[in-house]
């Protein structure tokens, strides 16, 4: 197979957010794209996603934002409250400031709605994009001229590029780098969604609200124009097996984990029809994302813990940068190396920040003299991702910088409040 610009063919393994965004970005750049998805159908899986302005801008460039907007919710602010009393610790206005500061809104969206928008943009766009469900890829092989995906069915599909966007259990990553063992973080998250009409006066506020307590925290926000409440509630566990985010738990266990908490949290847990438990596993940033004509993308190469709400956005950014690096060149392996070199520092920084944020939010109870206590560590993490706001840091100035990874230093709150979008909400650089 030749790799001339007029007949370039990309194979995308995985039809999640990253895979569909990649298919759309490449399709709009003139590539013929074949998406190979293991599942028999693209289902209504998952719950809420927070989309920060850097990801929203990419969705606008991909032409899907206009269709997605009616299904989203725009939070008024990001805030922190104490889990039991509901007392507000801080509030940073978001609705009116996000577009002026970062050029796009901050949005909440149901994962299924985002997938639907991306599917419409790919399959229904008139672009040369084909989606095959029930097509599990088991391995790949390549020559200097082409790469071939080998399916469980025995079918072989060849192209000039293969993108492994097949998630945290990536088959493509395992072949490229070996399976590797993830590390359990000690945190397990409950995930529920509830129609707000069931919650009465206990409906979550129209914000991205972090509720914090001893060895646990919760995040509430709204979806689908405000009609649906989303809750992620994280507790500590000594051990856990498995990385599934579709495992079911019980209402009784969820309520026991958050007994005595504010009614907004407990009522949402009580009124939910399904309670999913998601054990949070961590992986070290990868040094290698490519192998000749093969590249990794999204959770396949940089799985994100949820604490900075950047997992989906980083995958969407990956897709845009990958397509840009492939523009105007027939040297696919070289373009993939450039993509990797561009993306790895940015995603590694976010990966480094996420575990520190989660640890800071669950390990200690608040100081009786400082309402922020150790949770003040969340503020540097959020603000260095772009959540800058008031310069009145108060008692938070007493917190010390903490290490967050090789060569990285957690800013003090005073420094962080003066930082605007240094790692998260500013555009990805191709």
Short mmCIF file of C-alpha atoms in Angstrom, two decimals:
data_model
loop_
_atom_site.label_atom_id
_atom_site.label_comp_id
_atom_site.label_asym_id
_atom_site.label_seq_id
_atom_site.Cartn_x
_atom_site.Cartn_y
_atom_site.Cartn_z
CA UNK A 1 0.00 0.00 0.00
CA UNK A 2 1.35 3.39 -0.90
CA UNK A 3 1.10 6.29 1.54
CA UNK A 4 0.58 9.17 -0.85
CA UNK A 5 -1.52 12.03 0.40
CA UNK A 6 -4.47 11.12 -1.79
CA UNK A 7 -4.89 7.57 -0.47
CA UNK A 8 -3.80 7.74 3.16
CA UNK A 9 -5.73 5.26 5.27
CA UNK A 10 -5.82 5.34 9.08
CA UNK A 11 -6.94 2.49 11.32
CA UNK A 12 -8.30 3.64 14.67
CA UNK A 13 -8.67 0.95 17.31
CA UNK A 14 -11.41 1.93 19.75
CA UNK A 15 -14.59 4.02 19.35
CA UNK A 16 -14.50 5.86 22.65
CA UNK A 17 -14.08 9.60 23.01
CA UNK A 18 -10.43 9.59 21.94
CA UNK A 19 -10.94 7.18 19.05
CA UNK A 20 -13.92 9.02 17.58
CA UNK A 21 -12.25 12.40 18.00
CA UNK A 22 -9.21 11.00 16.19
CA UNK A 23 -11.31 9.61 13.37
CA UNK A 24 -13.02 12.95 12.95
CA UNK A 25 -9.80 14.98 13.10
CA UNK A 26 -8.10 12.74 10.53
CA UNK A 27 -11.19 12.55 8.35
CA UNK A 28 -11.44 16.33 8.23
CA UNK A 29 -7.76 16.40 7.25
CA UNK A 30 -8.45 14.23 4.20
CA UNK A 31 -7.67 10.76 5.54
CA UNK A 32 -9.72 7.67 4.88
CA UNK A 33 -10.46 6.25 8.32
CA UNK A 34 -11.56 2.82 9.51
CA UNK A 35 -12.61 2.60 13.17
CA UNK A 36 -12.44 -0.87 14.73
CA UNK A 37 -14.50 -1.22 17.92
CA UNK A 38 -14.57 -4.34 20.09
CA UNK A 39 -18.12 -3.85 21.43
CA UNK A 40 -21.08 -5.08 19.42
CA UNK A 41 -22.75 -1.68 19.74
CA UNK A 42 -21.92 1.82 20.98
CA UNK A 43 -24.04 1.93 24.13
CA UNK A 44 -25.23 4.49 26.67
CA UNK A 45 -22.32 3.86 29.04
CA UNK A 46 -20.81 6.18 31.62
CA UNK A 47 -21.92 9.29 33.42
CA UNK A 48 -20.85 12.91 33.65
CA UNK A 49 -17.74 14.48 32.13
CA UNK A 50 -16.34 17.92 32.83
CA UNK A 51 -15.08 19.57 29.65
CA UNK A 52 -12.70 22.44 30.26
CA UNK A 53 -12.23 25.18 27.65
CA UNK A 54 -9.16 23.57 26.05
CA UNK A 55 -11.26 20.52 25.09
CA UNK A 56 -14.29 22.58 24.12
CA UNK A 57 -12.19 24.56 21.64
CA UNK A 58 -11.10 21.35 19.93
CA UNK A 59 -14.69 20.12 19.68
CA UNK A 60 -15.56 23.43 18.03
CA UNK A 61 -12.74 22.94 15.51
CA UNK A 62 -14.04 19.42 14.81
CA UNK A 63 -17.50 20.81 14.05
CA UNK A 64 -19.41 18.96 16.78
CA UNK A 65 -19.81 21.64 19.45
CA UNK A 66 -22.94 23.25 18.03
CA UNK A 67 -24.82 19.96 18.08
CA UNK A 68 -23.50 19.07 21.53
CA UNK A 69 -24.31 22.33 23.32
CA UNK A 70 -28.06 21.68 23.85
CA UNK A 71 -27.19 18.56 25.89
CA UNK A 72 -24.63 20.27 28.12
CA UNK A 73 -24.80 22.27 31.34
CA UNK A 74 -22.71 25.39 31.98
CA UNK A 75 -21.77 25.63 35.69
CA UNK A 76 -21.90 29.00 37.38
CA UNK A 77 -18.72 28.40 39.39
CA UNK A 78 -16.36 25.86 40.91
CA UNK A 79 -16.67 25.62 44.66
CA UNK A 80 -15.61 23.60 47.69
CA UNK A 81 -17.90 22.72 50.62
CA UNK A 82 -17.41 20.74 53.80
CA UNK A 83 -19.00 17.35 53.37
CA UNK A 84 -21.04 17.17 56.56
CA UNK A 85 -22.14 20.75 57.15
CA UNK A 86 -22.17 22.01 53.56
CA UNK A 87 -20.23 25.10 54.63
CA UNK A 88 -18.64 26.83 51.64
CA UNK A 89 -14.84 27.01 51.70
CA UNK A 90 -14.29 28.87 48.43
CA UNK A 91 -16.09 29.75 45.21
CA UNK A 92 -14.51 30.74 41.89
CA UNK A 93 -16.85 32.20 39.28
CA UNK A 94 -16.76 30.33 36.00
CA UNK A 95 -19.76 30.92 33.76
CA UNK A 96 -19.02 34.55 32.91
CA UNK A 97 -15.24 34.38 33.06
CA UNK A 98 -14.31 31.17 31.23
CA UNK A 99 -14.96 32.39 27.68
CA UNK A 100 -13.26 35.74 28.29
CA UNK A 101 -10.17 34.15 29.81
CA UNK A 102 -9.80 30.93 27.82
CA UNK A 103 -11.88 31.53 24.70
CA UNK A 104 -14.47 28.83 25.35
CA UNK A 105 -16.97 27.81 28.04
CA UNK A 106 -16.52 25.23 30.77
CA UNK A 107 -19.16 22.54 30.24
CA UNK A 108 -20.66 19.48 31.91
CA UNK A 109 -21.84 16.73 29.57
CA UNK A 110 -23.01 13.13 29.78
CA UNK A 111 -20.48 10.79 28.20
CA UNK A 112 -23.21 9.22 26.07
CA UNK A 113 -24.17 12.63 24.66
CA UNK A 114 -20.56 13.41 23.78
CA UNK A 115 -20.19 10.02 22.09
CA UNK A 116 -23.41 10.64 20.13
CA UNK A 117 -22.13 14.03 18.96
CA UNK A 118 -18.82 12.54 17.85
CA UNK A 119 -20.60 9.65 16.10
CA UNK A 120 -22.81 12.10 14.24
CA UNK A 121 -19.72 14.04 13.25
CA UNK A 122 -17.95 10.96 11.95
CA UNK A 123 -20.50 8.58 10.45
CA UNK A 124 -23.02 11.25 9.43
CA UNK A 125 -20.58 13.85 8.16
CA UNK A 126 -19.99 12.74 4.60
CA UNK A 127 -16.32 12.18 5.42
CA UNK A 128 -14.60 8.93 4.39
CA UNK A 129 -14.97 7.32 7.83
CA UNK A 130 -16.24 3.78 8.41
CA UNK A 131 -17.10 2.32 11.83
CA UNK A 132 -17.01 -1.44 12.39
CA UNK A 133 -18.43 -2.67 15.71
CA UNK A 134 -17.86 -6.23 16.93
CA UNK A 135 -14.32 -5.96 15.55
CA UNK A 136 -11.87 -6.84 18.31
CA UNK A 137 -8.25 -6.25 17.38
CA UNK A 138 -5.86 -8.77 18.91
CA UNK A 139 -2.54 -7.55 17.49
CA UNK A 140 -0.83 -5.66 14.69
CA UNK A 141 2.04 -6.20 12.29
CA UNK A 142 3.80 -3.76 10.04
CA UNK A 143 6.26 -3.28 7.20
CA UNK A 144 7.98 -0.10 6.07
CA UNK A 145 5.02 0.59 3.76
CA UNK A 146 1.93 -0.33 5.81
CA UNK A 147 0.50 -1.56 9.09
CA UNK A 148 -2.09 -4.31 9.51
CA UNK A 149 -4.59 -4.88 12.30
CA UNK A 150 -5.30 -8.56 13.03
CA UNK A 151 -8.82 -9.17 14.36
CA UNK A 152 -10.08 -11.99 16.55
CA UNK A 153 -12.29 -13.05 13.65
CA UNK A 154 -9.22 -13.69 11.50
CA UNK A 155 -9.86 -10.65 9.34
CA UNK A 156 -6.92 -8.41 8.44
CA UNK A 157 -7.26 -4.67 7.82
CA UNK A 158 -4.32 -2.69 6.42
CA UNK A 159 -3.54 1.02 6.29
CA UNK A 160 -0.70 3.49 6.46
CA UNK A 161 -1.29 4.38 10.14
CA UNK A 162 -2.73 2.64 13.20
CA UNK A 163 -3.88 4.54 16.30
CA UNK A 164 -4.39 2.60 19.51
CA UNK A 165 -7.23 4.44 21.26
CA UNK A 166 -8.42 1.28 23.00
CA UNK A 167 -8.35 2.49 26.59
CA UNK A 168 -6.60 1.61 29.80
CA UNK A 169 -6.54 -2.12 28.92
CA UNK A 170 -5.09 -1.36 25.48
CA UNK A 171 -4.17 -4.37 23.37
CA UNK A 172 -2.03 -2.12 21.21
CA UNK A 173 -0.06 -0.81 24.19
CA UNK A 174 0.44 -4.34 25.52
CA UNK A 175 1.98 -5.47 22.24
CA UNK A 176 4.10 -2.34 21.93
CA UNK A 177 5.38 -2.12 25.51
CA UNK A 178 4.20 -5.15 27.47
CA UNK A 179 1.15 -5.42 29.68
CA UNK A 180 2.45 -3.68 32.82
CA UNK A 181 0.67 -3.77 36.15
CA UNK A 182 -1.39 -0.78 37.32
CA UNK A 183 -1.19 0.45 40.92
CA UNK A 184 -4.30 0.65 43.05
CA UNK A 185 -4.47 4.16 44.50
CA UNK A 186 -6.45 3.16 47.57
CA UNK A 187 -9.48 5.08 46.27
CA UNK A 188 -12.82 3.71 45.07
CA UNK A 189 -15.40 5.98 43.43
CA UNK A 190 -19.17 5.65 43.47
CA UNK A 191 -20.85 7.01 40.32
CA UNK A 192 -24.55 7.81 40.09
CA UNK A 193 -26.90 9.98 38.06
CA UNK A 194 -30.38 11.04 39.21
CA UNK A 195 -33.10 13.21 37.61
CA UNK A 196 -33.17 16.42 39.62
CA UNK A 197 -36.96 16.23 39.95
CA UNK A 198 -36.45 13.42 42.48
CA UNK A 199 -34.16 15.46 44.72
CA UNK A 200 -36.41 18.32 45.81
CA UNK A 201 -34.55 20.92 47.84
CA UNK A 202 -31.48 18.64 48.03
CA UNK A 203 -30.64 19.12 44.35
CA UNK A 204 -26.91 19.86 43.83
CA UNK A 205 -26.00 23.51 43.29
CA UNK A 206 -25.54 24.69 39.68
CA UNK A 207 -21.76 24.50 40.08
CA UNK A 208 -18.89 22.05 39.94
CA UNK A 209 -19.02 21.40 43.68
CA UNK A 210 -16.37 19.50 45.64
CA UNK A 211 -17.56 18.16 49.00
CA UNK A 212 -14.67 17.20 51.28
CA UNK A 213 -14.27 15.16 54.43
CA UNK A 214 -12.02 12.77 56.30
CA UNK A 215 -10.65 10.10 53.90
CA UNK A 216 -13.39 10.76 51.36
CA UNK A 217 -14.79 13.41 49.04
CA UNK A 218 -17.59 13.86 46.52
CA UNK A 219 -18.18 15.94 43.41
CA UNK A 220 -21.62 17.02 42.23
CA UNK A 221 -22.67 18.76 39.06
CA UNK A 222 -25.56 18.84 36.63
CA UNK A 223 -26.01 17.43 33.12
CA UNK A 224 -28.44 17.70 30.20
CA UNK A 225 -29.45 21.30 30.68
CA UNK A 226 -29.64 20.84 34.44
CA UNK A 227 -32.20 18.02 34.35
CA UNK A 228 -29.80 15.33 35.58
CA UNK A 229 -27.64 15.36 38.71
CA UNK A 230 -24.24 13.64 38.56
CA UNK A 231 -22.34 12.48 41.65
CA UNK A 232 -18.87 10.96 41.99
CA UNK A 233 -18.11 10.00 45.59
CA UNK A 234 -14.63 8.74 46.49
CA UNK A 235 -13.64 6.72 49.58
CA UNK A 236 -10.44 4.99 50.68
CA UNK A 237 -10.02 1.22 50.57
CA UNK A 238 -7.05 -0.90 51.64
CA UNK A 239 -7.18 -3.21 48.64
CA UNK A 240 -9.19 -3.88 45.49
CA UNK A 241 -8.99 -6.04 42.41
CA UNK A 242 -10.03 -5.18 38.90
CA UNK A 243 -10.20 -1.90 36.97
CA UNK A 244 -13.78 -2.01 35.73
CA UNK A 245 -15.82 1.21 35.87
CA UNK A 246 -19.08 -0.64 35.21
CA UNK A 247 -19.14 -2.78 38.39
CA UNK A 248 -22.36 -2.45 40.37
CA UNK A 249 -22.53 -1.79 44.10
CA UNK A 250 -25.48 -1.38 46.45
CA UNK A 251 -27.36 1.66 47.68
CA UNK A 252 -26.82 0.48 51.25
CA UNK A 253 -23.03 0.37 50.88
CA UNK A 254 -22.90 3.77 49.18
CA UNK A 255 -24.95 5.41 51.92
CA UNK A 256 -22.83 3.73 54.59
CA UNK A 257 -19.69 5.24 53.08
CA UNK A 258 -21.20 8.73 53.36
CA UNK A 259 -23.30 8.42 56.50
CA UNK A 260 -23.87 11.75 58.22
CA UNK A 261 -22.95 13.78 55.15
CA UNK A 262 -24.90 16.72 53.78
CA UNK A 263 -28.37 15.84 52.39
CA UNK A 264 -27.31 16.88 48.87
CA UNK A 265 -24.88 13.96 48.83
CA UNK A 266 -26.95 11.39 50.72
CA UNK A 267 -30.23 12.15 48.95
CA UNK A 268 -28.54 11.79 45.56
CA UNK A 269 -27.12 8.42 46.60
CA UNK A 270 -30.46 7.29 48.01
CA UNK A 271 -32.50 8.28 44.95
CA UNK A 272 -30.17 6.74 42.35
CA UNK A 273 -31.41 3.64 40.53
CA UNK A 274 -27.91 2.25 39.89
CA UNK A 275 -24.72 2.58 41.92
CA UNK A 276 -21.50 1.92 40.04
CA UNK A 277 -18.17 1.40 41.82
CA UNK A 278 -14.98 2.38 40.05
CA UNK A 279 -11.65 1.39 41.61
CA UNK A 280 -9.03 4.02 40.73
CA UNK A 281 -5.75 2.66 39.40
CA UNK A 282 -2.67 4.65 38.53
CA UNK A 283 0.03 4.09 35.90
CA UNK A 284 3.36 5.78 35.44
CA UNK A 285 3.67 8.11 32.41
CA UNK A 286 4.99 6.20 29.42
CA UNK A 287 8.28 7.14 27.80
CA UNK A 288 7.24 5.58 24.47
CA UNK A 289 3.97 6.16 22.61
CA UNK A 290 4.91 5.01 19.10
CA UNK A 291 6.21 2.04 17.15
CA UNK A 292 6.85 2.84 13.51
CA UNK A 293 3.42 3.46 11.98
CA UNK A 294 1.60 2.80 15.25
CA UNK A 295 0.74 5.40 17.92
CA UNK A 296 -1.09 5.32 21.25
CA UNK A 297 -3.67 7.92 22.27
CA UNK A 298 -5.81 8.79 25.28
CA UNK A 299 -6.10 6.31 28.15
CA UNK A 300 -4.02 3.80 26.19
CA UNK A 301 -0.92 5.91 26.92
CA UNK A 302 -1.88 8.37 29.69
CA UNK A 303 -4.78 7.14 31.81
CA UNK A 304 -5.94 9.96 34.06
CA UNK A 305 -7.31 9.82 37.56
CA UNK A 306 -10.45 11.97 37.72
CA UNK A 307 -9.31 14.60 40.21
CA UNK A 308 -8.37 17.28 37.66
CA UNK A 309 -11.22 16.34 35.28
CA UNK A 310 -8.88 16.27 32.29
CA UNK A 311 -9.03 12.67 31.04
CA UNK A 312 -11.48 13.15 28.17
CA UNK A 313 -10.04 16.55 27.33
CA UNK A 314 -6.48 15.23 27.05
CA UNK A 315 -7.65 12.52 24.62
CA UNK A 316 -9.50 15.12 22.53
CA UNK A 317 -6.37 17.26 22.46
CA UNK A 318 -4.32 14.22 21.42
CA UNK A 319 -6.56 13.77 18.40
CA UNK A 320 -6.14 17.34 17.22
CA UNK A 321 -2.37 17.37 17.66
CA UNK A 322 -1.97 14.00 15.94
CA UNK A 323 -3.89 15.18 12.89
CA UNK A 324 -1.86 18.39 12.72
CA UNK A 325 1.46 16.58 12.94
CA UNK A 326 0.42 14.40 9.99
CA UNK A 327 -0.48 17.37 7.79
CA UNK A 328 1.68 17.89 4.73
CA UNK A 329 3.90 14.83 5.18
CA UNK A 330 4.09 11.26 3.92
CA UNK A 331 6.60 10.31 6.62
CA UNK A 332 4.13 8.79 9.07
CA UNK A 333 6.66 7.36 11.57
CA UNK A 334 8.41 10.72 11.87
CA UNK A 335 5.10 12.57 12.31
CA UNK A 336 4.11 10.14 15.07
CA UNK A 337 7.39 10.76 16.89
CA UNK A 338 6.68 14.49 16.69
CA UNK A 339 3.17 13.91 18.05
CA UNK A 340 4.57 11.93 20.97
CA UNK A 341 7.25 14.50 21.74
CA UNK A 342 4.65 17.27 21.72
CA UNK A 343 2.06 15.54 23.88
CA UNK A 344 4.05 13.60 26.47
CA UNK A 345 5.23 16.56 28.60
CA UNK A 346 1.73 18.05 28.78
CA UNK A 347 -0.08 14.83 29.65
CA UNK A 348 2.63 13.76 32.12
CA UNK A 349 2.17 17.03 33.98
CA UNK A 350 -1.56 16.45 34.30
CA UNK A 351 -0.98 12.82 35.32
CA UNK A 352 1.42 14.04 38.01
CA UNK A 353 -1.10 16.52 39.34
CA UNK A 354 -4.10 14.19 39.49
CA UNK A 355 -2.90 11.74 42.18
CA UNK A 356 -1.65 14.58 44.37
CA UNK A 357 -5.01 16.29 44.13
CA UNK A 358 -6.89 13.16 45.12
CA UNK A 359 -4.52 12.45 47.99
CA UNK A 360 -4.82 15.97 49.33
CA UNK A 361 -8.59 15.80 49.34
CA UNK A 362 -9.07 12.60 51.30
CA UNK A 363 -6.28 11.99 53.76
CA UNK A 364 -6.87 14.48 56.56
CA UNK A 365 -9.70 16.14 58.39
CA UNK A 366 -9.85 19.95 58.40
CA UNK A 367 -7.87 21.96 60.89
CA UNK A 368 -10.13 23.59 63.50
CA UNK A 369 -8.48 26.94 62.80
CA UNK A 370 -8.28 26.67 59.01
CA UNK A 371 -11.47 25.70 57.19
CA UNK A 372 -9.42 24.58 54.19
CA UNK A 373 -7.04 22.34 56.13
CA UNK A 374 -5.01 20.01 53.96
CA UNK A 375 -7.63 20.37 51.21
CA UNK A 376 -6.08 23.69 50.36
CA UNK A 377 -3.70 21.58 48.28
CA UNK A 378 -6.55 21.26 45.80
CA UNK A 379 -6.44 24.96 45.05
CA UNK A 380 -2.96 24.98 43.53
CA UNK A 381 -3.87 21.94 41.45
CA UNK A 382 -7.04 23.56 40.14
CA UNK A 383 -5.62 26.99 39.59
CA UNK A 384 -2.51 25.83 37.77
CA UNK A 385 -4.93 24.07 35.46
CA UNK A 386 -6.52 27.44 34.83
CA UNK A 387 -8.96 27.95 37.70
CA UNK A 388 -7.60 31.32 38.74
CA UNK A 389 -9.78 33.63 40.74
CA UNK A 390 -9.65 35.80 43.84
CA UNK A 391 -6.24 36.92 45.10
CA UNK A 392 -7.49 36.76 48.69
CA UNK A 393 -5.83 33.46 49.63
CA UNK A 394 -6.10 34.00 53.38
CA UNK A 395 -5.00 31.03 55.47
CA UNK A 396 -4.01 29.10 52.35
CA UNK A 397 -0.79 31.10 52.12
CA UNK A 398 0.54 29.04 55.03
CA UNK A 399 0.56 25.88 52.95
CA UNK A 400 3.96 24.76 51.64
CA UNK A 401 4.77 23.72 48.09
CA UNK A 402 4.75 19.96 47.58
CA UNK A 403 6.48 17.78 44.97
CA UNK A 404 4.18 16.50 42.22
CA UNK A 405 6.53 14.53 40.02
CA UNK A 406 9.95 14.54 38.42
CA UNK A 407 11.05 18.12 37.91
CA UNK A 408 7.63 19.49 38.89
CA UNK A 409 6.76 21.56 41.95
CA UNK A 410 3.36 22.28 43.40
CA UNK A 411 2.84 26.03 43.56
CA UNK A 412 1.91 27.74 46.76
CA UNK A 413 -1.68 29.01 46.75
CA UNK A 414 -0.54 32.61 46.37
CA UNK A 415 1.54 31.68 43.31
CA UNK A 416 -1.22 29.55 41.89
CA UNK A 417 -3.85 32.26 42.14
CA UNK A 418 -1.59 34.49 40.04
CA UNK A 419 -1.20 31.80 37.37
CA UNK A 420 -3.53 31.82 34.38
CA UNK A 421 -4.03 28.56 32.50
CA UNK A 422 -0.43 27.39 32.61
CA UNK A 423 -1.11 23.67 32.24
CA UNK A 424 -4.71 22.94 31.50
CA UNK A 425 -7.08 25.38 29.91
CA UNK A 426 -4.65 27.02 27.49
CA UNK A 427 -4.66 25.50 23.99
CA UNK A 428 -2.59 22.43 23.25
CA UNK A 429 0.48 23.29 21.20
CA UNK A 430 0.90 21.23 18.04
#
